[in-house]
Each structure stands twice: as C-alpha cells, then as structure tokens.
mmCIF file of C-alpha atoms in Angstrom:
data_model
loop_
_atom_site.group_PDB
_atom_site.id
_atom_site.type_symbol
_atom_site.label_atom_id
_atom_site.label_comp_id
_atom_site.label_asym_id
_atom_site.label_seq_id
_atom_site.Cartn_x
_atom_site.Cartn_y
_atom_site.Cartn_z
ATOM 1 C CA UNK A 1375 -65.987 151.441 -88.083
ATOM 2 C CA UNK A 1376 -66.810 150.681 -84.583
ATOM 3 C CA UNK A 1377 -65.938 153.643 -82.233
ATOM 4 C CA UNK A 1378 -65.828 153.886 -78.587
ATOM 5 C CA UNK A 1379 -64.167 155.793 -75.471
ATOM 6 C CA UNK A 1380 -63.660 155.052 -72.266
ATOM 7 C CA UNK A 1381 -63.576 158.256 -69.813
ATOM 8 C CA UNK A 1382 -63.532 159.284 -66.378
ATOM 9 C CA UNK A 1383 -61.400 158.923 -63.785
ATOM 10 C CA UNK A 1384 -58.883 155.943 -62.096
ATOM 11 C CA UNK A 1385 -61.210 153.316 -61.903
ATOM 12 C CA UNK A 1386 -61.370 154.598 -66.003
ATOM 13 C CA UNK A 1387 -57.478 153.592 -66.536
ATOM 14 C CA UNK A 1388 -57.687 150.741 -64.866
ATOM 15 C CA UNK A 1389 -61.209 149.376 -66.972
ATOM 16 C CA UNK A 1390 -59.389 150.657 -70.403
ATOM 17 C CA UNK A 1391 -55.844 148.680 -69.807
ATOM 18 C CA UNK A 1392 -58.084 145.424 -69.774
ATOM 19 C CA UNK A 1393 -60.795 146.253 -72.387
ATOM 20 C CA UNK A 1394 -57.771 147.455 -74.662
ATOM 21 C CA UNK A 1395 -55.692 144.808 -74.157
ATOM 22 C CA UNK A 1396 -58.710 142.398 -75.084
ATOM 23 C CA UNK A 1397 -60.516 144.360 -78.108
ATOM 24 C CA UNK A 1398 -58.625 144.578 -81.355
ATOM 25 C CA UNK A 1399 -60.191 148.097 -82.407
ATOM 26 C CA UNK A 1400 -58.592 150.089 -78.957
ATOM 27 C CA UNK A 1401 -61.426 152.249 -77.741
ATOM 28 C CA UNK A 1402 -60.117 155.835 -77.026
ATOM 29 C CA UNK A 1403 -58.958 156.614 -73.409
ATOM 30 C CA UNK A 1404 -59.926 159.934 -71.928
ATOM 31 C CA UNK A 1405 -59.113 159.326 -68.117
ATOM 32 C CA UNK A 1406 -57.225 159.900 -65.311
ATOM 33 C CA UNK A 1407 -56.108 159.514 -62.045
ATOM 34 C CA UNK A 1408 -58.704 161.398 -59.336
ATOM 35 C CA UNK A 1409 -60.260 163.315 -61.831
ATOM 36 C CA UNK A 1410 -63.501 164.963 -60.773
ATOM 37 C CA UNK A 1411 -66.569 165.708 -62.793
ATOM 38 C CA UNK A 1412 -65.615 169.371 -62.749
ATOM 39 C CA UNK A 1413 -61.937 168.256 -64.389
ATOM 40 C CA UNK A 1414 -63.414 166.146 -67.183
ATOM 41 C CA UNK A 1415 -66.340 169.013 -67.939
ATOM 42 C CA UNK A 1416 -62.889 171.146 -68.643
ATOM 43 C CA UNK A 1417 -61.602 168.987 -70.941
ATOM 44 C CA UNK A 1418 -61.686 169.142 -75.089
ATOM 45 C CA UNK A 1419 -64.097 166.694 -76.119
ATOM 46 C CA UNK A 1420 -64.033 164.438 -79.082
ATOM 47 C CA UNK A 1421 -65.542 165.052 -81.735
ATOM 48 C CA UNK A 1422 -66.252 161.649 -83.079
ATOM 49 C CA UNK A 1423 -69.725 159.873 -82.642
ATOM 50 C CA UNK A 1424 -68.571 156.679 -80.813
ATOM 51 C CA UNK A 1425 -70.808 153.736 -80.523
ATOM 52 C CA UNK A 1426 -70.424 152.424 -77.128
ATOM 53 C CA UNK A 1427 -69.113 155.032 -73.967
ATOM 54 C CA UNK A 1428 -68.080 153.620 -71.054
ATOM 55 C CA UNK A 1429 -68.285 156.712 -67.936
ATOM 56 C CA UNK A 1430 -66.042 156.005 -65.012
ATOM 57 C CA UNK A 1431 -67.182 159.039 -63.219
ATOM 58 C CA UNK A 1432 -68.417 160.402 -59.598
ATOM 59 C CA UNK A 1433 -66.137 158.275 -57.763
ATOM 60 C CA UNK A 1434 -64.571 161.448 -56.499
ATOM 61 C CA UNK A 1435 -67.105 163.894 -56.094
ATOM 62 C CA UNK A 1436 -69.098 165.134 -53.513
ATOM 63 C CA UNK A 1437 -72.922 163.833 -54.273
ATOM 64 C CA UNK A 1438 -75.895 166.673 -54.472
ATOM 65 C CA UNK A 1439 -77.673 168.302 -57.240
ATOM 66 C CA UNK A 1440 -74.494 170.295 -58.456
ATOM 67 C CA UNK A 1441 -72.538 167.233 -59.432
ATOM 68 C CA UNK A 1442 -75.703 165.493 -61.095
ATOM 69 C CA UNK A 1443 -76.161 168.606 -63.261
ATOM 70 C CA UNK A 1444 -72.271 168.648 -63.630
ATOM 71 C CA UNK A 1445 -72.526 164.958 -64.713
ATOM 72 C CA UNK A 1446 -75.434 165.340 -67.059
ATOM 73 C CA UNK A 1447 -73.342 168.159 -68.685
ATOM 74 C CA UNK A 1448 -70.611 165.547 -69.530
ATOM 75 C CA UNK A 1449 -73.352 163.334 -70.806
ATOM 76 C CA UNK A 1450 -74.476 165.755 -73.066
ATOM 77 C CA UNK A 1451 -71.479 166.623 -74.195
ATOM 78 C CA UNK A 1452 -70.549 163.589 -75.738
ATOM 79 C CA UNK A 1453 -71.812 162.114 -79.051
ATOM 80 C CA UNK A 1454 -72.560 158.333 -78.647
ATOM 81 C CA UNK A 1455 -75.112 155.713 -79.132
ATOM 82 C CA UNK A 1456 -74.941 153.812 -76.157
ATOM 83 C CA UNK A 1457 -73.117 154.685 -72.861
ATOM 84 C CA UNK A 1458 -72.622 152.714 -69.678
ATOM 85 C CA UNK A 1459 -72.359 153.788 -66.915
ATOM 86 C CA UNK A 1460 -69.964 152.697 -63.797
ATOM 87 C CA UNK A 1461 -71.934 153.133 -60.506
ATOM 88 C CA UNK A 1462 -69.025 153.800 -57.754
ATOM 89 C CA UNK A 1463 -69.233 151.611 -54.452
ATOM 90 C CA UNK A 1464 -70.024 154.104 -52.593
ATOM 91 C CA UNK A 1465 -73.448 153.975 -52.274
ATOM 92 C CA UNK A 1466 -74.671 157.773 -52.410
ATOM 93 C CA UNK A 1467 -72.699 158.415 -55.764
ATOM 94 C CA UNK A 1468 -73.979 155.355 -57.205
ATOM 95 C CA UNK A 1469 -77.564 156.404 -56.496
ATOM 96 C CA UNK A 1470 -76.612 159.559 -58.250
ATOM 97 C CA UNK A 1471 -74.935 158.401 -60.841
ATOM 98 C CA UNK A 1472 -77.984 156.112 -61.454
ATOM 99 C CA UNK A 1473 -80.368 158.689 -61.340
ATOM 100 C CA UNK A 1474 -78.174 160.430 -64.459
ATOM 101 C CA UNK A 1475 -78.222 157.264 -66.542
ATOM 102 C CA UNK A 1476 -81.681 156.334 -65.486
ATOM 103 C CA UNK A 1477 -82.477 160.006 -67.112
ATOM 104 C CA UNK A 1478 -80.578 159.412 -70.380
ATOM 105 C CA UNK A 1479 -81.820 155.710 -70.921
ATOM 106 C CA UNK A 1480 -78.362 154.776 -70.171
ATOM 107 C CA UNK A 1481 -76.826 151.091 -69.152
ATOM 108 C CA UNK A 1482 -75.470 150.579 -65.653
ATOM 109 C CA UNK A 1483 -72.885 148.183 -64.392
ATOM 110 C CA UNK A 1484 -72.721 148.320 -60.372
ATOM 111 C CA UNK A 1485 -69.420 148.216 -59.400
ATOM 112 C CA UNK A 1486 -70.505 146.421 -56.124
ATOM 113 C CA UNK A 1487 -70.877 143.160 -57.891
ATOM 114 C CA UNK A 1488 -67.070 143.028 -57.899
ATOM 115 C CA UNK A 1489 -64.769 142.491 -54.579
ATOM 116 C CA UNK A 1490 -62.713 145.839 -53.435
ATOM 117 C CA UNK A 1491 -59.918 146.097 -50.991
ATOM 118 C CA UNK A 1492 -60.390 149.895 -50.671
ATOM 119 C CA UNK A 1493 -64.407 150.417 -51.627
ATOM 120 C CA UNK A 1494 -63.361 152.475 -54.832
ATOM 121 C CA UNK A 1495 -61.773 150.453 -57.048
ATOM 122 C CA UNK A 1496 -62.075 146.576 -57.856
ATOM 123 C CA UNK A 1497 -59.764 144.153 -57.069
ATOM 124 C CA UNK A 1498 -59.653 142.788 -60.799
ATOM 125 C CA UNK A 1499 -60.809 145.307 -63.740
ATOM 126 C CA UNK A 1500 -60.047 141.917 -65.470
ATOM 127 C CA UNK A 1501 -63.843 140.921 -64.219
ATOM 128 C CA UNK A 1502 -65.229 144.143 -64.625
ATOM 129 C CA UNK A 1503 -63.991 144.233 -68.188
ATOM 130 C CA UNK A 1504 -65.381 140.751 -68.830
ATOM 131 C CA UNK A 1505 -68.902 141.659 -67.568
ATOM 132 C CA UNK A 1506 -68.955 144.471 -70.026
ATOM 133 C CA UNK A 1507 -67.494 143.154 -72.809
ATOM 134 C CA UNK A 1508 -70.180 140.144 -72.439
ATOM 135 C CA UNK A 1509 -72.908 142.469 -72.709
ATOM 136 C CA UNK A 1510 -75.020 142.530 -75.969
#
C-alpha cells in the first residue's frame, strides 16, 4: 500500500486538510501550528517507509547554516522515496530550503506561485494541493 506523510509546520495543516480530504488513502499528518525545525527534529518519527513526503518546513526559522544542517537532519531522519519540498515565500528560507532538497535530489514546489495575504501562507491550500496532487 501507498504510504505518505505530510509534516512540518502551519502551512503543513493547512496542505493536509485539502490533500486528505481529496485522496482516499489519508496520508499521515505530523504538523503543527509554528513549529520550528528544532520542534519537529524533537519529535518521534515514524517508522514506516512512506512513498511520497510532503515537508512544510523553515517557514519559521531563522535562515543560516544551523537550520540547513537542522533541516537535513529531519531529512535524514525520515524513510521515504520521494519527498517534496515546500519553499516558504520568504525568499531567504526558500533559497535554503532549496539548497537542502537540491542536496537530497528532492522535488520543490515554490510557494510563491500561489497568492498570500500575509507572505507565509497561501490564500487557498485548495491550489497548492491541486498542483501537487497533479504531479507525476
């Protein structure tokens, strides 16, 4: 059976309420409101190999080398064949994030493609969920 998870932090709740309402098979939700990198490093990791990941992470971190090695760390912690990655609007994280996918051979999706009242989260996760779930 398909697996997949969806973690990281608000803009992660939002993205999983649309994908799960969509997708029969739920993908698991590890994700919360303003968590940092530091907060999801802390937490118990699955233990399943999932197929697809989808990281909603870096939004809320400062950007520098501590939090790419901090996100690489939650990359490597989790057991998947594919992960994509959701680059934050602001554009210093999402070079950083970038670089961390970029290192993995991850997928991207820029989060700048979609309108934003606030520059953190998207106006519809509705659209952010269709772009993804459109994707090969």
């Amino acid at each position: 059976m398909f697996e997949c998870l969806i973690l990281g932090d608000s803009i992660g709740v939002g993205i999983a309420k649309e994908i799960n309402a969509r997708y029969a098979r739920q993908c698991d939700v590890t994700a919360v409101e303003r968590a940092t990198t530091d907060q999801i490093l802390a937490w118990r990791k699955p233990r399943k190999v999932y197929g697809a990941c989808i990281f909603a992470i870096g939004s809320n971190d400062e950007p520098g080398a501590a939090t790419a090695a901090k996100l690489s760390g939650v990359r490597q912690s989790i057991t998947t064949r594919r992960v994509i990655w959701l680059l934050p609007y602001s554009r210093e994280r999402a070079y950083l994030v970038n670089s961390v996918a970029i290192r993995f051979g991850d997928e991207t999706l820029d989060l700048m493609r979609f309108r934003s009242k606030d520059h953190v989260h998207p106006i519809s996760y509705s659209d952010v969920a269709e772009a993804l779930l459109g994707r090969p």
